Amino acid sequence: MIKVSVMYPNTPGARFDHTYYRDNHLPLVKSLMGEACKFYTIDKGLAGGAPDEPATYTGMCHLYCDSVESFQAGFGPHAEQIMADIPNYTDLTPVLQISEVVVGQP
Protein backbone atom coordinates (compact mmCIF):
# COMPACT_ATOMS: atom_id res chain seq x y z
CA MET A 1 0.00 0.00 0.00
CA ILE A 2 1.12 3.55 -0.66
CA LYS A 3 0.17 6.87 0.88
CA VAL A 4 0.03 10.07 -1.13
CA SER A 5 0.49 13.00 1.25
CA VAL A 6 -0.59 16.44 0.09
CA MET A 7 0.64 19.07 2.56
CA TYR A 8 -0.05 22.80 2.70
CA PRO A 9 2.70 24.85 4.41
CA ASN A 10 1.53 27.04 7.28
CA THR A 11 2.34 30.39 5.73
CA PRO A 12 1.39 33.63 7.56
CA GLY A 13 -1.36 35.47 5.71
CA ALA A 14 -2.26 32.54 3.48
CA ARG A 15 -5.87 31.43 3.04
CA PHE A 16 -6.99 27.86 3.78
CA ASP A 17 -10.67 26.95 4.15
CA HIS A 18 -10.66 23.73 6.20
CA THR A 19 -14.43 23.30 5.92
CA TYR A 20 -14.37 23.42 2.12
CA TYR A 21 -11.39 21.08 2.06
CA ARG A 22 -13.19 18.55 4.28
CA ASP A 23 -16.71 18.85 2.87
CA ASN A 24 -16.06 19.47 -0.83
CA HIS A 25 -12.53 18.97 -2.09
CA LEU A 26 -11.62 15.58 -0.64
CA PRO A 27 -15.05 14.05 -1.36
CA LEU A 28 -14.58 15.26 -4.95
CA VAL A 29 -11.13 13.64 -5.16
CA LYS A 30 -12.46 10.35 -3.73
CA SER A 31 -15.48 10.29 -6.05
CA LEU A 32 -13.33 10.93 -9.12
CA MET A 33 -10.65 8.41 -8.16
CA GLY A 34 -13.17 5.72 -7.23
CA GLU A 35 -11.69 2.45 -6.02
CA ALA A 36 -8.15 3.64 -6.82
CA CYS A 37 -8.37 5.59 -3.54
CA LYS A 38 -9.05 3.05 -0.82
CA PHE A 39 -9.60 5.75 1.81
CA TYR A 40 -8.25 9.12 2.86
CA THR A 41 -7.55 11.08 6.02
CA ILE A 42 -7.42 14.82 6.60
CA ASP A 43 -5.20 16.59 9.15
CA LYS A 44 -5.55 20.13 10.48
CA GLY A 45 -2.30 21.54 11.88
CA LEU A 46 -2.51 22.66 15.51
CA ALA A 47 1.05 23.21 16.76
CA GLY A 48 4.72 22.49 16.20
CA GLY A 49 6.99 20.40 18.38
CA ALA A 50 8.07 23.17 20.76
CA PRO A 51 5.84 25.25 23.03
CA ASP A 52 4.12 28.10 21.16
CA GLU A 53 5.59 26.92 17.84
CA PRO A 54 3.11 27.01 14.94
CA ALA A 55 2.28 23.88 12.97
CA THR A 56 4.53 23.22 9.97
CA TYR A 57 1.48 22.53 7.80
CA THR A 58 -1.92 24.19 8.10
CA GLY A 59 -3.61 21.19 6.52
CA MET A 60 -2.88 17.96 4.74
CA CYS A 61 -4.52 14.88 3.38
CA HIS A 62 -3.33 11.34 2.88
CA LEU A 63 -4.74 9.22 0.06
CA TYR A 64 -4.24 5.47 0.47
CA CYS A 65 -3.90 3.40 -2.71
CA ASP A 66 -2.72 -0.10 -3.57
CA SER A 67 0.22 1.14 -5.65
CA VAL A 68 1.76 4.15 -7.37
CA GLU A 69 0.31 2.84 -10.61
CA SER A 70 -3.23 2.63 -9.20
CA PHE A 71 -2.89 6.17 -7.83
CA GLN A 72 -1.73 7.46 -11.20
CA ALA A 73 -4.51 5.61 -13.03
CA GLY A 74 -7.14 7.03 -10.66
CA PHE A 75 -5.79 10.56 -10.36
CA GLY A 76 -4.30 11.23 -13.79
CA PRO A 77 -7.50 11.38 -15.86
CA HIS A 78 -9.00 13.84 -13.35
CA ALA A 79 -5.90 15.87 -12.44
CA GLU A 80 -7.04 18.98 -14.28
CA GLN A 81 -10.45 19.02 -12.55
CA ILE A 82 -8.94 18.30 -9.12
CA MET A 83 -6.25 20.97 -9.49
CA ALA A 84 -8.81 23.50 -10.73
CA ASP A 85 -10.65 23.17 -7.40
CA ILE A 86 -7.62 24.21 -5.29
CA PRO A 87 -8.30 27.98 -5.54
CA ASN A 88 -11.71 27.35 -3.95
CA TYR A 89 -10.06 26.62 -0.60
CA THR A 90 -6.49 27.98 -0.61
CA ASP A 91 -3.91 30.23 -2.21
CA LEU A 92 -1.10 27.91 -1.04
CA THR A 93 0.94 25.59 -3.25
CA PRO A 94 0.76 22.03 -1.94
CA VAL A 95 3.78 19.82 -1.30
CA LEU A 96 3.29 16.22 -2.42
CA GLN A 97 5.02 13.03 -1.29
CA ILE A 98 4.32 9.39 -2.14
CA SER A 99 5.39 6.91 0.52
CA GLU A 100 5.22 3.17 1.00
CA VAL A 101 3.18 2.26 4.05
CA VAL A 102 5.55 -0.03 5.94
CA VAL A 103 3.47 -0.49 9.10
CA GLY A 104 -0.14 0.46 9.75
CA GLN A 105 -1.85 -0.37 13.02
CA PRO A 106 -5.16 0.82 14.39
PDB file of N, CA, C and O in Angstrom, residues 56-104:
ATOM      1  N   THR A  56       3.787  23.126  11.226  1.00  0.00           N
ATOM      2  CA  THR A  56       4.534  23.220   9.973  1.00  0.00           C
ATOM      3  C   THR A  56       3.579  23.310   8.789  1.00  0.00           C
ATOM      4  O   THR A  56       3.809  24.053   7.843  1.00  0.00           O
ATOM      5  N   TYR A  57       2.489  22.554   8.864  1.00  0.00           N
ATOM      6  CA  TYR A  57       1.481  22.535   7.796  1.00  0.00           C
ATOM      7  C   TYR A  57       0.131  22.921   8.368  1.00  0.00           C
ATOM      8  O   TYR A  57      -0.248  22.450   9.436  1.00  0.00           O
ATOM      9  N   THR A  58      -0.589  23.781   7.646  1.00  0.00           N
ATOM     10  CA  THR A  58      -1.916  24.190   8.100  1.00  0.00           C
ATOM     11  C   THR A  58      -2.936  23.092   7.867  1.00  0.00           C
ATOM     12  O   THR A  58      -3.892  22.940   8.606  1.00  0.00           O
ATOM     13  N   GLY A  59      -2.723  22.300   6.827  1.00  0.00           N
ATOM     14  CA  GLY A  59      -3.613  21.191   6.522  1.00  0.00           C
ATOM     15  C   GLY A  59      -2.918  20.203   5.620  1.00  0.00           C
ATOM     16  O   GLY A  59      -1.926  20.530   4.956  1.00  0.00           O
ATOM     17  N   MET A  60      -3.408  18.988   5.637  1.00  0.00           N
ATOM     18  CA  MET A  60      -2.877  17.959   4.739  1.00  0.00           C
ATOM     19  C   MET A  60      -3.900  16.853   4.602  1.00  0.00           C
ATOM     20  O   MET A  60      -4.807  16.718   5.426  1.00  0.00           O
ATOM     21  N   CYS A  61      -3.727  16.083   3.541  1.00  0.00           N
ATOM     22  CA  CYS A  61      -4.520  14.876   3.379  1.00  0.00           C
ATOM     23  C   CYS A  61      -3.591  13.742   3.003  1.00  0.00           C
ATOM     24  O   CYS A  61      -2.460  13.971   2.547  1.00  0.00           O
ATOM     25  N   HIS A  62      -4.078  12.537   3.216  1.00  0.00           N
ATOM     26  CA  HIS A  62      -3.325  11.343   2.882  1.00  0.00           C
ATOM     27  C   HIS A  62      -4.285  10.413   2.140  1.00  0.00           C
ATOM     28  O   HIS A  62      -5.319  10.022   2.690  1.00  0.00           O
ATOM     29  N   LEU A  63      -3.947  10.128   0.892  1.00  0.00           N
ATOM     30  CA  LEU A  63      -4.739   9.223   0.059  1.00  0.00           C
ATOM     31  C   LEU A  63      -4.059   7.862   0.088  1.00  0.00           C
ATOM     32  O   LEU A  63      -2.849   7.764  -0.179  1.00  0.00           O
ATOM     33  N   TYR A  64      -4.799   6.820   0.390  1.00  0.00           N
ATOM     34  CA  TYR A  64      -4.238   5.473   0.465  1.00  0.00           C
ATOM     35  C   TYR A  64      -4.669   4.683  -0.766  1.00  0.00           C
ATOM     36  O   TYR A  64      -5.867   4.596  -1.066  1.00  0.00           O
ATOM     37  N   CYS A  65      -3.674   4.131  -1.459  1.00  0.00           N
ATOM     38  CA  CYS A  65      -3.898   3.402  -2.706  1.00  0.00           C
ATOM     39  C   CYS A  65      -3.069   2.115  -2.676  1.00  0.00           C
ATOM     40  O   CYS A  65      -2.105   2.017  -1.930  1.00  0.00           O
ATOM     41  N   ASP A  66      -3.454   1.165  -3.524  1.00  0.00           N
ATOM     42  CA  ASP A  66      -2.715  -0.102  -3.574  1.00  0.00           C
ATOM     43  C   ASP A  66      -1.295   0.067  -4.092  1.00  0.00           C
ATOM     44  O   ASP A  66      -0.390  -0.629  -3.642  1.00  0.00           O
ATOM     45  N   SER A  67      -1.098   0.985  -5.042  1.00  0.00           N
ATOM     46  CA  SER A  67       0.222   1.141  -5.653  1.00  0.00           C
ATOM     47  C   SER A  67       0.327   2.527  -6.289  1.00  0.00           C
ATOM     48  O   SER A  67      -0.679   3.223  -6.456  1.00  0.00           O
ATOM     49  N   VAL A  68       1.549   2.894  -6.652  1.00  0.00           N
ATOM     50  CA  VAL A  68       1.761   4.153  -7.367  1.00  0.00           C
ATOM     51  C   VAL A  68       0.985   4.123  -8.674  1.00  0.00           C
ATOM     52  O   VAL A  68       0.349   5.103  -9.062  1.00  0.00           O
ATOM     53  N   GLU A  69       1.009   2.975  -9.335  1.00  0.00           N
ATOM     54  CA  GLU A  69       0.313   2.842 -10.613  1.00  0.00           C
ATOM     55  C   GLU A  69      -1.193   3.018 -10.461  1.00  0.00           C
ATOM     56  O   GLU A  69      -1.828   3.674 -11.296  1.00  0.00           O
ATOM     57  N   SER A  70      -1.776   2.462  -9.399  1.00  0.00           N
ATOM     58  CA  SER A  70      -3.225   2.630  -9.203  1.00  0.00           C
ATOM     59  C   SER A  70      -3.557   4.085  -8.862  1.00  0.00           C
ATOM     60  O   SER A  70      -4.581   4.607  -9.308  1.00  0.00           O
ATOM     61  N   PHE A  71      -2.682   4.745  -8.097  1.00  0.00           N
ATOM     62  CA  PHE A  71      -2.892   6.166  -7.833  1.00  0.00           C
ATOM     63  C   PHE A  71      -2.871   6.956  -9.135  1.00  0.00           C
ATOM     64  O   PHE A  71      -3.765   7.751  -9.401  1.00  0.00           O
ATOM     65  N   GLN A  72      -1.859   6.729  -9.949  1.00  0.00           N
ATOM     66  CA  GLN A  72      -1.730   7.465 -11.200  1.00  0.00           C
ATOM     67  C   GLN A  72      -2.905   7.198 -12.133  1.00  0.00           C
ATOM     68  O   GLN A  72      -3.407   8.122 -12.776  1.00  0.00           O
ATOM     69  N   ALA A  73      -3.369   5.952 -12.171  1.00  0.00           N
ATOM     70  CA  ALA A  73      -4.510   5.611 -13.029  1.00  0.00           C
ATOM     71  C   ALA A  73      -5.792   6.276 -12.536  1.00  0.00           C
ATOM     72  O   ALA A  73      -6.638   6.681 -13.340  1.00  0.00           O
ATOM     73  N   GLY A  74      -5.940   6.412 -11.222  1.00  0.00           N
ATOM     74  CA  GLY A  74      -7.141   7.030 -10.665  1.00  0.00           C
ATOM     75  C   GLY A  74      -7.106   8.540 -10.678  1.00  0.00           C
ATOM     76  O   GLY A  74      -8.129   9.199 -10.886  1.00  0.00           O
ATOM     77  N   PHE A  75      -5.924   9.113 -10.456  1.00  0.00           N
ATOM     78  CA  PHE A  75      -5.786  10.565 -10.359  1.00  0.00           C
ATOM     79  C   PHE A  75      -5.579  11.215 -11.721  1.00  0.00           C
ATOM     80  O   PHE A  75      -6.180  12.248 -12.024  1.00  0.00           O
ATOM     81  N   GLY A  76      -4.723  10.624 -12.527  1.00  0.00           N
ATOM     82  CA  GLY A  76      -4.298  11.226 -13.791  1.00  0.00           C
ATOM     83  C   GLY A  76      -5.413  11.739 -14.682  1.00  0.00           C
ATOM     84  O   GLY A  76      -5.377  12.899 -15.115  1.00  0.00           O
ATOM     85  N   PRO A  77      -6.436  10.920 -14.970  1.00  0.00           N
ATOM     86  CA  PRO A  77      -7.497  11.379 -15.865  1.00  0.00           C
ATOM     87  C   PRO A  77      -8.312  12.552 -15.312  1.00  0.00           C
ATOM     88  O   PRO A  77      -9.010  13.232 -16.059  1.00  0.00           O
ATOM     89  N   HIS A  78      -8.205  12.787 -14.002  1.00  0.00           N
ATOM     90  CA  HIS A  78      -8.996  13.837 -13.346  1.00  0.00           C
ATOM     91  C   HIS A  78      -8.139  14.958 -12.779  1.00  0.00           C
ATOM     92  O   HIS A  78      -8.640  15.846 -12.095  1.00  0.00           O
ATOM     93  N   ALA A  79      -6.837  14.910 -13.036  1.00  0.00           N
ATOM     94  CA  ALA A  79      -5.904  15.869 -12.438  1.00  0.00           C
ATOM     95  C   ALA A  79      -6.305  17.311 -12.720  1.00  0.00           C
ATOM     96  O   ALA A  79      -6.278  18.153 -11.808  1.00  0.00           O
ATOM     97  N   GLU A  80      -6.694  17.600 -13.935  1.00  0.00           N
ATOM     98  CA  GLU A  80      -7.043  18.983 -14.278  1.00  0.00           C
ATOM     99  C   GLU A  80      -8.235  19.474 -13.459  1.00  0.00           C
ATOM    100  O   GLU A  80      -8.216  20.576 -12.915  1.00  0.00           O
ATOM    101  N   GLN A  81      -9.262  18.644 -13.322  1.00  0.00           N
ATOM    102  CA  GLN A  81     -10.450  19.019 -12.551  1.00  0.00           C
ATOM    103  C   GLN A  81     -10.121  19.162 -11.061  1.00  0.00           C
ATOM    104  O   GLN A  81     -10.570  20.096 -10.402  1.00  0.00           O
ATOM    105  N   ILE A  82      -9.317  18.245 -10.538  1.00  0.00           N
ATOM    106  CA  ILE A  82      -8.938  18.298  -9.118  1.00  0.00           C
ATOM    107  C   ILE A  82      -8.098  19.544  -8.840  1.00  0.00           C
ATOM    108  O   ILE A  82      -8.358  20.277  -7.876  1.00  0.00           O
ATOM    109  N   MET A  83      -7.112  19.801  -9.687  1.00  0.00           N
ATOM    110  CA  MET A  83      -6.248  20.965  -9.492  1.00  0.00           C
ATOM    111  C   MET A  83      -7.030  22.273  -9.655  1.00  0.00           C
ATOM    112  O   MET A  83      -6.733  23.262  -8.973  1.00  0.00           O
ATOM    113  N   ALA A  84      -8.013  22.297 -10.516  1.00  0.00           N
ATOM    114  CA  ALA A  84      -8.810  23.503 -10.734  1.00  0.00           C
ATOM    115  C   ALA A  84      -9.640  23.862  -9.507  1.00  0.00           C
ATOM    116  O   ALA A  84     -10.049  25.014  -9.350  1.00  0.00           O
ATOM    117  N   ASP A  85      -9.861  22.909  -8.616  1.00  0.00           N
ATOM    118  CA  ASP A  85     -10.649  23.167  -7.404  1.00  0.00           C
ATOM    119  C   ASP A  85      -9.817  23.793  -6.290  1.00  0.00           C
ATOM    120  O   ASP A  85     -10.368  24.371  -5.352  1.00  0.00           O
ATOM    121  N   ILE A  86      -8.494  23.708  -6.370  1.00  0.00           N
ATOM    122  CA  ILE A  86      -7.624  24.207  -5.294  1.00  0.00           C
ATOM    123  C   ILE A  86      -7.894  25.670  -4.947  1.00  0.00           C
ATOM    124  O   ILE A  86      -7.992  26.003  -3.760  1.00  0.00           O
ATOM    125  N   PRO A  87      -8.049  26.580  -5.915  1.00  0.00           N
ATOM    126  CA  PRO A  87      -8.300  27.980  -5.543  1.00  0.00           C
ATOM    127  C   PRO A  87      -9.590  28.206  -4.749  1.00  0.00           C
ATOM    128  O   PRO A  87      -9.755  29.253  -4.130  1.00  0.00           O
ATOM    129  N   ASN A  88     -10.476  27.221  -4.730  1.00  0.00           N
ATOM    130  CA  ASN A  88     -11.706  27.351  -3.951  1.00  0.00           C
ATOM    131  C   ASN A  88     -11.468  27.265  -2.446  1.00  0.00           C
ATOM    132  O   ASN A  88     -12.325  27.672  -1.664  1.00  0.00           O
ATOM    133  N   TYR A  89     -10.309  26.726  -2.029  1.00  0.00           N
ATOM    134  CA  TYR A  89     -10.061  26.617  -0.595  1.00  0.00           C
ATOM    135  C   TYR A  89      -8.715  27.185  -0.139  1.00  0.00           C
ATOM    136  O   TYR A  89      -8.507  27.363   1.056  1.00  0.00           O
ATOM    137  N   THR A  90      -7.789  27.464  -1.066  1.00  0.00           N
ATOM    138  CA  THR A  90      -6.494  27.985  -0.613  1.00  0.00           C
ATOM    139  C   THR A  90      -5.767  28.744  -1.713  1.00  0.00           C
ATOM    140  O   THR A  90      -6.051  28.556  -2.905  1.00  0.00           O
ATOM    141  N   ASP A  91      -4.833  29.576  -1.279  1.00  0.00           N
ATOM    142  CA  ASP A  91      -3.915  30.228  -2.207  1.00  0.00           C
ATOM    143  C   ASP A  91      -2.498  29.668  -2.025  1.00  0.00           C
ATOM    144  O   ASP A  91      -1.537  30.199  -2.547  1.00  0.00           O
ATOM    145  N   LEU A  92      -2.377  28.573  -1.277  1.00  0.00           N
ATOM    146  CA  LEU A  92      -1.097  27.913  -1.037  1.00  0.00           C
ATOM    147  C   LEU A  92      -0.787  26.902  -2.140  1.00  0.00           C
ATOM    148  O   LEU A  92      -1.697  26.359  -2.770  1.00  0.00           O
ATOM    149  N   THR A  93       0.494  26.631  -2.330  1.00  0.00           N
ATOM    150  CA  THR A  93       0.935  25.592  -3.249  1.00  0.00           C
ATOM    151  C   THR A  93       1.221  24.339  -2.432  1.00  0.00           C
ATOM    152  O   THR A  93       2.058  24.371  -1.519  1.00  0.00           O
ATOM    153  N   PRO A  94       0.554  23.238  -2.734  1.00  0.00           N
ATOM    154  CA  PRO A  94       0.763  22.030  -1.938  1.00  0.00           C
ATOM    155  C   PRO A  94       2.113  21.369  -2.214  1.00  0.00           C
ATOM    156  O   PRO A  94       2.683  21.508  -3.292  1.00  0.00           O
ATOM    157  N   VAL A  95       2.583  20.654  -1.202  1.00  0.00           N
ATOM    158  CA  VAL A  95       3.777  19.818  -1.295  1.00  0.00           C
ATOM    159  C   VAL A  95       3.284  18.382  -1.318  1.00  0.00           C
ATOM    160  O   VAL A  95       2.449  17.998  -0.490  1.00  0.00           O
ATOM    161  N   LEU A  96       3.779  17.587  -2.266  1.00  0.00           N
ATOM    162  CA  LEU A  96       3.285  16.216  -2.419  1.00  0.00           C
ATOM    163  C   LEU A  96       4.408  15.216  -2.161  1.00  0.00           C
ATOM    164  O   LEU A  96       5.555  15.453  -2.559  1.00  0.00           O
ATOM    165  N   GLN A  97       4.066  14.128  -1.483  1.00  0.00           N
ATOM    166  CA  GLN A  97       5.018  13.034  -1.292  1.00  0.00           C
ATOM    167  C   GLN A  97       4.263  11.718  -1.376  1.00  0.00           C
ATOM    168  O   GLN A  97       3.168  11.586  -0.842  1.00  0.00           O
ATOM    169  N   ILE A  98       4.868  10.753  -2.075  1.00  0.00           N
ATOM    170  CA  ILE A  98       4.322   9.394  -2.136  1.00  0.00           C
ATOM    171  C   ILE A  98       5.235   8.508  -1.310  1.00  0.00           C
ATOM    172  O   ILE A  98       6.450   8.508  -1.497  1.00  0.00           O
ATOM    173  N   SER A  99       4.632   7.770  -0.394  1.00  0.00           N
ATOM    174  CA  SER A  99       5.387   6.911   0.521  1.00  0.00           C
ATOM    175  C   SER A  99       4.833   5.489   0.485  1.00  0.00           C
ATOM    176  O   SER A  99       3.645   5.286   0.251  1.00  0.00           O
ATOM    177  N   GLU A 100       5.679   4.538   0.766  1.00  0.00           N
ATOM    178  CA  GLU A 100       5.224   3.172   0.998  1.00  0.00           C
ATOM    179  C   GLU A 100       4.806   3.059   2.446  1.00  0.00           C
ATOM    180  O   GLU A 100       5.528   3.497   3.357  1.00  0.00           O
ATOM    181  N   VAL A 101       3.637   2.483   2.678  1.00  0.00           N
ATOM    182  CA  VAL A 101       3.182   2.263   4.053  1.00  0.00           C
ATOM    183  C   VAL A 101       3.866   0.975   4.519  1.00  0.00           C
ATOM    184  O   VAL A 101       3.569  -0.118   4.032  1.00  0.00           O
ATOM    185  N   VAL A 102       4.783   1.104   5.465  1.00  0.00           N
ATOM    186  CA  VAL A 102       5.554  -0.028   5.941  1.00  0.00           C
ATOM    187  C   VAL A 102       4.822  -0.735   7.079  1.00  0.00           C
ATOM    188  O   VAL A 102       4.777  -1.963   7.157  1.00  0.00           O
ATOM    189  N   VAL A 103       4.240   0.045   7.977  1.00  0.00           N
ATOM    190  CA  VAL A 103       3.468  -0.494   9.101  1.00  0.00           C
ATOM    191  C   VAL A 103       2.223   0.368   9.241  1.00  0.00           C
ATOM    192  O   VAL A 103       2.289   1.592   9.168  1.00  0.00           O
ATOM    193  N   GLY A 104       1.085  -0.263   9.462  1.00  0.00           N
ATOM    194  CA  GLY A 104      -0.137   0.455   9.746  1.00  0.00           C
ATOM    195  C   GLY A 104      -0.919  -0.316  10.785  1.00  0.00           C
ATOM    196  O   GLY A 104      -1.294  -1.465  10.549  1.00  0.00           O
TER     197      GLY A 104
END
